[in-house]
Coordinates of C-alpha atoms in Angstrom, one line a residue:
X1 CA 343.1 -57.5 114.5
X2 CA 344.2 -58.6 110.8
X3 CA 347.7 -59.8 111.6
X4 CA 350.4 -59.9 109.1
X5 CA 352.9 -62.8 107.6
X6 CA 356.0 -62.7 105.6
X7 CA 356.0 -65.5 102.5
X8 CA 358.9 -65.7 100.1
X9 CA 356.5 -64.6 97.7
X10 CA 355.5 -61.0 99.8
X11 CA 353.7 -60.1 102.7
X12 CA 349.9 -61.6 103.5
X13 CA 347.6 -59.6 105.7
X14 CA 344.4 -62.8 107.1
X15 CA 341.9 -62.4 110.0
X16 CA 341.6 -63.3 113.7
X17 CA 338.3 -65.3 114.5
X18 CA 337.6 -67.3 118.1
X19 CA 340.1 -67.9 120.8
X20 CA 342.5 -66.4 118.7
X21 CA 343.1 -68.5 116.0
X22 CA 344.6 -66.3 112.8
X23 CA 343.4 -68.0 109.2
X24 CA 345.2 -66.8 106.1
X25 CA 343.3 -67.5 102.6
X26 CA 343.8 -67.7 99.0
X27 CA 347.4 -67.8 99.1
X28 CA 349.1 -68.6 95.3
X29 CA 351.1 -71.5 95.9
X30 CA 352.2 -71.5 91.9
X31 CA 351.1 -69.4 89.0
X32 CA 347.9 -69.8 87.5
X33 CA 348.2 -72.1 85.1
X34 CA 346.3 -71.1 81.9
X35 CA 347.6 -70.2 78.4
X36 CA 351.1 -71.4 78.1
X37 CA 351.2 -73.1 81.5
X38 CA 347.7 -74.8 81.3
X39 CA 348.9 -78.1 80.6
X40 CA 352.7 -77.6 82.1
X41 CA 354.1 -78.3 85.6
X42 CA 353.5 -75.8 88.2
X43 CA 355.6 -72.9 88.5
X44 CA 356.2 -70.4 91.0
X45 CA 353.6 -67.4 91.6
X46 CA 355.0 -63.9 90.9
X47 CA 356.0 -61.9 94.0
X48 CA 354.0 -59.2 94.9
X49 CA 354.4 -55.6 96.4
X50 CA 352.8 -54.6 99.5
X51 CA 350.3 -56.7 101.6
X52 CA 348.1 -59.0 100.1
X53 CA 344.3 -59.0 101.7
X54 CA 344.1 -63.3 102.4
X55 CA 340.5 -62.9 104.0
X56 CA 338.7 -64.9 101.9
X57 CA 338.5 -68.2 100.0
X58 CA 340.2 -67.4 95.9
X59 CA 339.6 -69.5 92.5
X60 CA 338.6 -73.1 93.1
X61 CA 339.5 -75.5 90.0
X62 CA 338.0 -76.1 86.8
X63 CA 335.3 -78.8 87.3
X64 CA 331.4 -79.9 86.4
X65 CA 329.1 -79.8 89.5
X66 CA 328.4 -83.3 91.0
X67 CA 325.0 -85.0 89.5
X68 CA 322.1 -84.6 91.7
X69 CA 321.4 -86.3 94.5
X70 CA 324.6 -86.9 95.1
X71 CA 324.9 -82.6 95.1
X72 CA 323.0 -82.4 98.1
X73 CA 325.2 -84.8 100.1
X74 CA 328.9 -84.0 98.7
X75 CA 329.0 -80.4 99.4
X76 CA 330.5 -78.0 97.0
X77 CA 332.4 -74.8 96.8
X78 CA 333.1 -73.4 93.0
X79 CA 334.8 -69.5 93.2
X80 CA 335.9 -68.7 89.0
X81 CA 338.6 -67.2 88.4
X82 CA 342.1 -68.7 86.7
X83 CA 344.6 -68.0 90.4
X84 CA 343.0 -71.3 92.0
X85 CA 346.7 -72.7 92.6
X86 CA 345.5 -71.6 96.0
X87 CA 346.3 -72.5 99.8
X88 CA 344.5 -71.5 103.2
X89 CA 346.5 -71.5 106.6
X90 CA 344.9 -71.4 110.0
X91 CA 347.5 -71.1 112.8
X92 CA 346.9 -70.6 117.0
X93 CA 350.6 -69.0 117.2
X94 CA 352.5 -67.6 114.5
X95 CA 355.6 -67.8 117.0
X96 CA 355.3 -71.3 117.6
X97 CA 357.0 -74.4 116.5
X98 CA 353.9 -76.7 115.6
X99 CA 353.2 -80.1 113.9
X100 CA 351.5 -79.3 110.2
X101 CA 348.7 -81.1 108.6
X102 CA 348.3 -80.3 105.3
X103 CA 344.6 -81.3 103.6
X104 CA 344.2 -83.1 100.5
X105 CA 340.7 -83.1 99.4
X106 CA 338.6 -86.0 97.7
X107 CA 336.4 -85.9 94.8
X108 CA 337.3 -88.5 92.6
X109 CA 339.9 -86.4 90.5
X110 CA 337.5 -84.3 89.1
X111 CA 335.8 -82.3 92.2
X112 CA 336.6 -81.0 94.9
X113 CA 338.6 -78.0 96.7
X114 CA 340.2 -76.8 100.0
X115 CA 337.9 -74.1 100.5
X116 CA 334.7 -76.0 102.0
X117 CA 333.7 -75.0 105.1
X118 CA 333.6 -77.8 106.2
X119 CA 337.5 -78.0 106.0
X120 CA 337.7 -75.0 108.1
X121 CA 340.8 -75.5 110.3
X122 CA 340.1 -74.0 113.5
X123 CA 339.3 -76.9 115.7
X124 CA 343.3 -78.4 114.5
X125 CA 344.8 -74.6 115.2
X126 CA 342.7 -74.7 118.7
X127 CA 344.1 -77.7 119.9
X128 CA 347.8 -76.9 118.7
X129 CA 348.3 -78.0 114.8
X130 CA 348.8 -75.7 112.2
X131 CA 346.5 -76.5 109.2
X132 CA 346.8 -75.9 105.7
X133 CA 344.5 -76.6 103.1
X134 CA 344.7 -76.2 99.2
X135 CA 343.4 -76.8 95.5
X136 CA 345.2 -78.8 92.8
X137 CA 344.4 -79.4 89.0
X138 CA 341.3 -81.9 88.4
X139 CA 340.3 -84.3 85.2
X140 CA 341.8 -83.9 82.2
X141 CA 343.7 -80.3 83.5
X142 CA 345.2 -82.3 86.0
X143 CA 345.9 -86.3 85.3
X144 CA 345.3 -86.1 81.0
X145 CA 348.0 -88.8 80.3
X146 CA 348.3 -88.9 76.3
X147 CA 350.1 -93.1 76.6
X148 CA 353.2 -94.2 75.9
X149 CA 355.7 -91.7 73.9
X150 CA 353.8 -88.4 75.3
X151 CA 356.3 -85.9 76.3
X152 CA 354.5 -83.9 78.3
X153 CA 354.7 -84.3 82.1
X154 CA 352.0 -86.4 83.4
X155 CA 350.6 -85.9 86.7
X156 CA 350.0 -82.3 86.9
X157 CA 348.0 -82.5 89.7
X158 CA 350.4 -84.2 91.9
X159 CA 353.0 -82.3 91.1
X160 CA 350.7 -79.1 91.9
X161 CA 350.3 -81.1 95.2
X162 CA 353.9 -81.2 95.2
X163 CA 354.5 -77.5 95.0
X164 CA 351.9 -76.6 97.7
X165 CA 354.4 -78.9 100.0
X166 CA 357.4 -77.5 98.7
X167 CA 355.5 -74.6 99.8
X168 CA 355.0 -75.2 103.1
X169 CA 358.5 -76.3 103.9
X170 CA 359.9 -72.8 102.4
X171 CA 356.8 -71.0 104.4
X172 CA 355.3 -72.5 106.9
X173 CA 357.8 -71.4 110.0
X174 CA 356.4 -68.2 109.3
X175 CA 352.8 -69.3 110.6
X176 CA 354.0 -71.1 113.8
X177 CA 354.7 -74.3 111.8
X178 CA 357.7 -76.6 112.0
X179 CA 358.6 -77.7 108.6
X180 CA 360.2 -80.5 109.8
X181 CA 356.6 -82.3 111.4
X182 CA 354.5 -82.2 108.5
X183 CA 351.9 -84.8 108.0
X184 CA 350.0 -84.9 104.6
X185 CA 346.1 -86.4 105.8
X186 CA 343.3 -86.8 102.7
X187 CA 340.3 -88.8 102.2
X188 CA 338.8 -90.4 99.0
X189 CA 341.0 -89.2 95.7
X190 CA 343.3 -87.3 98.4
X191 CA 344.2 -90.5 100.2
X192 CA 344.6 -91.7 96.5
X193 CA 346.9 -89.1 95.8
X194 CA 349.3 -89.5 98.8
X195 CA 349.2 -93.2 98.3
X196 CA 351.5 -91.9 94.7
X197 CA 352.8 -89.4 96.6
X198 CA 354.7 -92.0 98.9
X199 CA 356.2 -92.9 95.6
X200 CA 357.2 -90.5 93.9
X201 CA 360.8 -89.5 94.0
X202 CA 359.7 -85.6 93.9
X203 CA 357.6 -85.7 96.8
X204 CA 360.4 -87.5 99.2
X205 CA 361.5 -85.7 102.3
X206 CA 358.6 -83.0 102.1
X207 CA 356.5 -84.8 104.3
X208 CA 357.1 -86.9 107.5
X209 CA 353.8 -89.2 108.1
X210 CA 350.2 -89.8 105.8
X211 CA 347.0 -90.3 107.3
X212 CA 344.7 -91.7 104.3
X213 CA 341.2 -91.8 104.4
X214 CA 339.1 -94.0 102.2
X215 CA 341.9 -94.8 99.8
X216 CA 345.9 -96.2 99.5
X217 CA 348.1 -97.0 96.8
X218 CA 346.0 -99.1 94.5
X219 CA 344.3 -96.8 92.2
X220 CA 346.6 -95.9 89.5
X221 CA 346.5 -96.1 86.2
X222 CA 349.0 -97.6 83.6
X223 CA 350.3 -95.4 80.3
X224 CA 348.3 -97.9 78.1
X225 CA 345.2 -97.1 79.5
X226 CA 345.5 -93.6 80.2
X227 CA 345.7 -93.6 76.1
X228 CA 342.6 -95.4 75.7
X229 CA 340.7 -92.7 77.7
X230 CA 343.0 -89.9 76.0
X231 CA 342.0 -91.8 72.8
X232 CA 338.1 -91.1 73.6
X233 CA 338.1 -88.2 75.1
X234 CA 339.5 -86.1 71.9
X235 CA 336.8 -88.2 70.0
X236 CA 334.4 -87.1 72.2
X237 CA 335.5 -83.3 71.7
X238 CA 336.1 -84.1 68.2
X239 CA 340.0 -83.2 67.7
X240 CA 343.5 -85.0 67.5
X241 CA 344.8 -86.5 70.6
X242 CA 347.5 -84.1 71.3
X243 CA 348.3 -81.4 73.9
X244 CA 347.9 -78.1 71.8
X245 CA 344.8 -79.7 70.0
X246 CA 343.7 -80.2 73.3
X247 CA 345.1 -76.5 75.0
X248 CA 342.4 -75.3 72.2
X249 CA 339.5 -76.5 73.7
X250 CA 337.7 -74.0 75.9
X251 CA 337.4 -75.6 79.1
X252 CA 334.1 -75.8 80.1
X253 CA 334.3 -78.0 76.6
X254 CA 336.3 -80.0 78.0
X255 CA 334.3 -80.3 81.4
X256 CA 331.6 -81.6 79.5
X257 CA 333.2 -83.9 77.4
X258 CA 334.9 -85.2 80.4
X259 CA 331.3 -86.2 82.0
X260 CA 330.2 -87.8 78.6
X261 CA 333.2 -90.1 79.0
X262 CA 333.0 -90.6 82.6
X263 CA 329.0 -91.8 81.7
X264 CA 330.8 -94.2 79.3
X265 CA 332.7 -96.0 81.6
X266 CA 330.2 -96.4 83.8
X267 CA 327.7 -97.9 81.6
X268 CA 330.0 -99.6 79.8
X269 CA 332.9 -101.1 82.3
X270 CA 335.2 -103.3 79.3
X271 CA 338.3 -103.4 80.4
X272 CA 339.2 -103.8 76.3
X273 CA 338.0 -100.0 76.0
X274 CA 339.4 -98.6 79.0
X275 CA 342.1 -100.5 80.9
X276 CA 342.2 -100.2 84.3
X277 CA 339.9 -97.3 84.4
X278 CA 336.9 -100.0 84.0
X279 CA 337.2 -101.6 87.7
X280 CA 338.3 -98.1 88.9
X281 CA 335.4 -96.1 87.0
X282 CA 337.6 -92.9 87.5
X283 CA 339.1 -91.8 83.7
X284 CA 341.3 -89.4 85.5
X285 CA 343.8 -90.1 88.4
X286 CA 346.9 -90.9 89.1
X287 CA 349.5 -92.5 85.5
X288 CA 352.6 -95.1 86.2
X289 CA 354.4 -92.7 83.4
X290 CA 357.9 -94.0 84.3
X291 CA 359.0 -90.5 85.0
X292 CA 357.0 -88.3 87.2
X293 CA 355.7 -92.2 88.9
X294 CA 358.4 -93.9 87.7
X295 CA 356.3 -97.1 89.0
X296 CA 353.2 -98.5 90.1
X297 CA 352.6 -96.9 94.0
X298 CA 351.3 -99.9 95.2
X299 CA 355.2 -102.1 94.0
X300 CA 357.0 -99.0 94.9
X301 CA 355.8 -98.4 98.2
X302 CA 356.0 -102.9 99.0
X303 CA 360.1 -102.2 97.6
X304 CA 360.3 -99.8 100.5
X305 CA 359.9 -96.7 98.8
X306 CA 358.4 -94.4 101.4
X307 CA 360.0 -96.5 104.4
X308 CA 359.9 -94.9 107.6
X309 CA 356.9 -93.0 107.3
X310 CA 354.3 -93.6 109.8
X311 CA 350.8 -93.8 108.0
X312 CA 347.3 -93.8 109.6
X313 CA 344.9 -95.4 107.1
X314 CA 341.5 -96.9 107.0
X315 CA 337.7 -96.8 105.6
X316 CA 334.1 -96.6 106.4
X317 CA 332.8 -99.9 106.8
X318 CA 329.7 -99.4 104.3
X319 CA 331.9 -97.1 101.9
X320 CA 330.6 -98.4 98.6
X321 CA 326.7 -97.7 99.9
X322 CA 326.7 -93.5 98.9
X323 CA 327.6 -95.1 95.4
X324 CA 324.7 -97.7 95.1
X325 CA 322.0 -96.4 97.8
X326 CA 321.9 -92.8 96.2
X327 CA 322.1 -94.3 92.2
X328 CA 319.3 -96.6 93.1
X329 CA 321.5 -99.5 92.2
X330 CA 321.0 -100.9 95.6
X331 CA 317.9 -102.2 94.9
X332 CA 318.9 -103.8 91.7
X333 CA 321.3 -105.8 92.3
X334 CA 320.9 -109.7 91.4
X335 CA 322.4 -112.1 93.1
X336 CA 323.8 -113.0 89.5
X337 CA 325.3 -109.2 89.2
X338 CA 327.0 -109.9 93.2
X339 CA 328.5 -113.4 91.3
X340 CA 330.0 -111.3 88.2
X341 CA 331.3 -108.8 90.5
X342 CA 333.2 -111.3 92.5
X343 CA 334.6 -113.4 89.9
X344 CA 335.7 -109.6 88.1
X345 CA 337.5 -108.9 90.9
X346 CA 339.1 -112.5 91.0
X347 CA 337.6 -113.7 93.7
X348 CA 337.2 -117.6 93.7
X349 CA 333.6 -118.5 92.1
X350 CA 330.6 -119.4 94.4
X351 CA 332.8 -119.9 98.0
X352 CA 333.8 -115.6 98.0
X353 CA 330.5 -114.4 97.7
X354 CA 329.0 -117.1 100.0
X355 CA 332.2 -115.9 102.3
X356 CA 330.8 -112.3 102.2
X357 CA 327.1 -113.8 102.7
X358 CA 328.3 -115.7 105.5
X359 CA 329.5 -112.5 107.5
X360 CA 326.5 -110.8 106.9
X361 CA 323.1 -113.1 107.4
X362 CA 320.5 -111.6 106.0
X363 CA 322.0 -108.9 103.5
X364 CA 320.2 -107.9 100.1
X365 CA 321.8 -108.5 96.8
X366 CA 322.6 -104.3 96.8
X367 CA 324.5 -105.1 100.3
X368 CA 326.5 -107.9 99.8
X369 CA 327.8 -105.9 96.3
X370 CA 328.7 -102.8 98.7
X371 CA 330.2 -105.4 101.1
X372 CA 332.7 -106.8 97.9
X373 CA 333.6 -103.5 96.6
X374 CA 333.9 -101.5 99.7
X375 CA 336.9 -104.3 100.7
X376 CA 338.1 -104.2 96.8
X377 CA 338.1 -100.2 96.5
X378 CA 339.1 -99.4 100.3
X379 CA 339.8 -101.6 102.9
X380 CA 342.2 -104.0 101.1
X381 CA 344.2 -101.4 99.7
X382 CA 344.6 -100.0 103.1
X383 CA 345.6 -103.1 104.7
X384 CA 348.6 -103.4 102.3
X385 CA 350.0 -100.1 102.5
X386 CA 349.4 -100.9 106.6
X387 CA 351.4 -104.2 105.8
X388 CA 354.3 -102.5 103.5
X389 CA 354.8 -99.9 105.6
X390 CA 355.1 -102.1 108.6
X391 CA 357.9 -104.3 106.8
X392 CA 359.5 -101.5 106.2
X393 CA 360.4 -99.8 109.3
X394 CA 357.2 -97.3 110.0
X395 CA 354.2 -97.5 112.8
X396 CA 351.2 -98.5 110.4
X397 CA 347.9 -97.2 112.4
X398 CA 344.6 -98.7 111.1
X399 CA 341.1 -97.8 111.9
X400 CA 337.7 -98.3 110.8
X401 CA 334.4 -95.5 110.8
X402 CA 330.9 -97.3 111.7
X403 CA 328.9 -94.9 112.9
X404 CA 325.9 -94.9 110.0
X405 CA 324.4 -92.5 108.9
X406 CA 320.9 -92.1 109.1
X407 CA 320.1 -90.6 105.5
X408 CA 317.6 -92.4 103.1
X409 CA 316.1 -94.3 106.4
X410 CA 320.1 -95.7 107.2
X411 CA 320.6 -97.7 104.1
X412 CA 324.0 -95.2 104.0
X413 CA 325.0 -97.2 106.8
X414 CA 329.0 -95.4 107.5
X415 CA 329.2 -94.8 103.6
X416 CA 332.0 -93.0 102.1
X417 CA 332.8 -89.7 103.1
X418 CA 330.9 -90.1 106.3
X419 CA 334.2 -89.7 108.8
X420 CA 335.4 -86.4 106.9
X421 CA 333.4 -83.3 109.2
X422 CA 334.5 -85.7 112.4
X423 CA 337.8 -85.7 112.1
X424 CA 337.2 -81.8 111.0
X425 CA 335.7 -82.0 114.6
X426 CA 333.6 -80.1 112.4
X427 CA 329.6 -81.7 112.5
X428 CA 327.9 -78.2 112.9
X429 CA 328.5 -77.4 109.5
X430 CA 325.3 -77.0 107.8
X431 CA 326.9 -78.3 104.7
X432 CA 327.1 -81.9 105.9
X433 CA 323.5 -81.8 107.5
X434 CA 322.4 -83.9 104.7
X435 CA 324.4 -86.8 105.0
X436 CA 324.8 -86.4 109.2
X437 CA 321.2 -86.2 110.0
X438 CA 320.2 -83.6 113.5
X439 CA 322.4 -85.3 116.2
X440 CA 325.9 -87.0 115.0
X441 CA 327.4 -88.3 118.0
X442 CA 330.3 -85.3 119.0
X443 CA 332.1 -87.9 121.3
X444 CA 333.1 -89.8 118.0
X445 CA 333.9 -86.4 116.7
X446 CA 336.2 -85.6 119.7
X447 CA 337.6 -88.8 119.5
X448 CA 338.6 -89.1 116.1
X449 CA 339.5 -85.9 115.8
X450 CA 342.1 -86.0 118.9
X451 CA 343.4 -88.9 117.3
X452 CA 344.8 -87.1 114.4
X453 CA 346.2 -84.5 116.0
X454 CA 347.8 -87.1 118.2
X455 CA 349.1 -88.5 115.1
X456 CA 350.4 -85.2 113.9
X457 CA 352.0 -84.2 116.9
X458 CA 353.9 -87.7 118.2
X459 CA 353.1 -90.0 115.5
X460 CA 350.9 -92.2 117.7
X461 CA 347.1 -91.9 117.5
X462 CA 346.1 -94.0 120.3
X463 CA 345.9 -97.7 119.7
X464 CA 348.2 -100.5 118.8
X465 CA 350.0 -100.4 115.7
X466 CA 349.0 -102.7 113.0
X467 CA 351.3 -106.1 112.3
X468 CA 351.1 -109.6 112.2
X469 CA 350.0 -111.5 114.2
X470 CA 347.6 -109.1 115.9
X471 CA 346.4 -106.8 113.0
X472 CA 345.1 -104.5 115.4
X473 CA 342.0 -102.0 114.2
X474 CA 340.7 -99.3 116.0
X475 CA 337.1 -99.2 115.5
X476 CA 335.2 -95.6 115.7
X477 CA 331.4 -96.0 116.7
X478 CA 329.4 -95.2 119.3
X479 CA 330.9 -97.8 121.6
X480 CA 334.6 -97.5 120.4
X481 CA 337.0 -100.5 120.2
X482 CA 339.8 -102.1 119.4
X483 CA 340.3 -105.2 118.0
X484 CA 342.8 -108.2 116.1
X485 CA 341.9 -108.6 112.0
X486 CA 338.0 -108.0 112.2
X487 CA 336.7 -109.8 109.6
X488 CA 339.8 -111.7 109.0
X489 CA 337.9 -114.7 107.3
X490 CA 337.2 -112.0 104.4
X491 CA 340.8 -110.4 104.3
X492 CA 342.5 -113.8 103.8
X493 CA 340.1 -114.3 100.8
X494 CA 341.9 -111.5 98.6
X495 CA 345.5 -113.0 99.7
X496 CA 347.2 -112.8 96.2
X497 CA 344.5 -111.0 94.6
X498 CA 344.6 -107.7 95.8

């Protein structure tokens, strides 16, 4: 059976797969934005006559495959075309009144789509959430900030972000969704995303709680430095730093100029070349431009900002390890590189590292740096959007992944990206074989899984909520747990810091 929708936009004919559940692809969210609208806000797709076929994936966005190994363990979907202002919709019951949980995917800004597999949404739909997924604007296309004085509108891919939200609250009662329980849930540069979100004056009232994965409200960068990288980006391709020098550029010009620079900064970290981008080593996210984020998301969200949403946030506990293990870093790492990392990222000299050694007898060099950053990039930031949102009226939920994986003989450990196919309740996708291994433990899929849907349907996942005194943590593993401030020791190191 190939049931049939209404949008505002016209009428969408999608397919009907196991118990059921209908699933509605490639639906234009906006109009593509190329020529005159590459570097403008999103605008509204053009209606269409008759039914539109939405039985498979569309366009995915603009962006340079990841390097290998990393390839084989971050899978990939990349469709051409210039319509990826795209959405997917799976839905048990287009009669129904169901939460929404709307996907944000990761990928560090610059990869990435809601067409993977892996983000298939039938297990959500199954067990009685409506799930939408989508693609946004990446790299420069999508977060190109030009600095102080630039009149264009920053933040393109946010606001595209925006505009799929605005289009589920005009659309989404027509797939069994209520418009008024919609949760926005990401992990890595999409938890990044709604941690702006939450600040941004556009994106209020479209969304009622957050569940970010591996990322919060810290990673932002400021107009200053968003210029620096503007700055050496056009040097890099060679042209004036301006928008139509820039709309000039073919894009897959500007893809590779945009690896050259990313190379850069990583080789080169100075935070006199590259402002903030040289602790965050992304060139392209989210820009305090005073207008479309009128402030920094991590001041904005403490001043109550996005008060009275509920948020469930957390991290892997080895997060930073698919960053050093797969590199080969790991195993380079001097006990003099762990010291400069520390003091970088203000931590007091000789007693923080010696803290972090402490809490892990017996760690390499390459483990205690994972230990440092993974609390620096991850867990601290989500402890403080836990904390802001807790002052401020909302249920904070926090929880930790630790089930490790057992790729390149477990040095992984639960690395980044790990928890994504089990909240997906989602591990038989081939795609994530590599990082999963043969036999990932489906009872911490289950659990997790039911936990977001929990979320999304009462706003309650499970455990306690998080607040001083008891901090509490839910920890996913293969003997689950709760418990108050796990490794509190280390938290109350970055007091003031971070």
């Amino acid at each position: 059976m190939r049931p049939v929708l209404a949008t505002r936009h016209g009428l969408v004919r999608g397919v009907t797969g196991p118990a059921g559940i209908a699933a509605f692809r490639n639906i234009p969210y906006a109009a593509a934005p190329t020529g005159p609208l590459r570097f403008a806000p999103p605008r509204p797709p053009a209606a269409w006559d008759g039914i539109r076929d939405a039985d498979a994936y569309g366009p995915t966005a603009p962006q340079a495959p990841y390097p290998p190994p990393m390839d084989r363990l971050l899978p990939e979907t990349l469709v051409p075309g210039d319509d990826f202002l795209n959405l997917n919709v799976w839905t048990p019951d287009p009669a129904g009144r169901l939460p929404v949980l709307v996907w944000l995917h990761g990928g560090a800004f610059s990869n990435g789509c809601g067409s993977l597999t892996g983000y298939d949404g039938t297990a959500f739909a199954r067990d009685g959430v409506v799930l939408v997924t989508l693609n946004y604007r990446l790299g420069v296309e999508g977060f190109l900030h030009l600095g102080p004085g630039d009149p264009a509108a920053a933040n393109l891919g946010l606001l595209d972000q925006i505009a799929a939200l605005g289009w589920v609250r005009d659309n989404i009662a027509s797939f069994g969704g209520d418009p008024d329980r919609v949760t926005v849930f990401g992990q890595s540069a999409g938890a990044m995303s709604i941690g702006a979100l939450l600040a941004m004056p556009a994106a209020k009232g479209l969304f009622h709680r957050a569940a970010l994965q591996s990322g919060a409200a810290h990673h932002a960068l400021s107009s200053e430095s968003a210029a620096l990288v503007a700055a050496r980006l056009a040097a890099i391709l060679g042209i004036p730093p301006t928008r139509p020098a820039l709309a000039a550029v073919p894009v897959d010009r500007v893809l590779a100029a945009q690896l050259r620079l990313r190379g850069e900064i990583s080789a080169r970290p100075d935070p006199a070349l590259w402002g903030e981008a040289a602790r965050n080593l992304m060139p392209f996210e989210p820009v305090v431009d005073n207008d479309t984020l009128p402030h920094a998301p991590t001041d904005a969200i403490a001043a109550g900002a996005a008060a009275g949403v509920d948020v469930l946030v957390g991290w892997t506990s080895d997060e930073f390890r698919l960053f050093t293990v797969v590199s080969g870093l790991s195993g380079l790492v001097t006990d003099e590189l762990v010291e400069r990392t520390a003091a970088a990222y203000g931590l007091p000299p000789g007693s923080g590292v010696a803290a972090y050694r402490a809490a892990a007898p017996g760690a390499s060099p390459g483990e205690v740096f994972a230990d440092i950053a993974t609390d620096w990039f991850y867990r601290l930031p989500a402890l403080r959007l836990a904390e802001a949102q807790a002052r401020h009226g909302a249920r904070a939920f926090v929880y930790e992944f630790a089930w490790p994986s057992p790729a390149f003989d477990g040095a992984l450990g639960a690395c980044h990206a790990l928890d994504v196919p089990f909240v997906f309740d989602n591990l038989a996708d081939p795609a994530f074989a590599p990082l999963l291994g043969d036999s990932p433990p489906q009872a911490i899929a289950e659990s997790m899984h039911a936990a977001w849907v929990s979320f999304a349907t009462t706003g309650d996942p499970g455990w306690a909520a998080y607040g001083e005194p008891h901090r509490s943590v839910r920890r996913f593993a293969t003997s689950p747990n709760t418990s108050r401030d796990p490794r509190g020791e280390l938290r109350a190191l970055w007091a003031d810091l971070r």
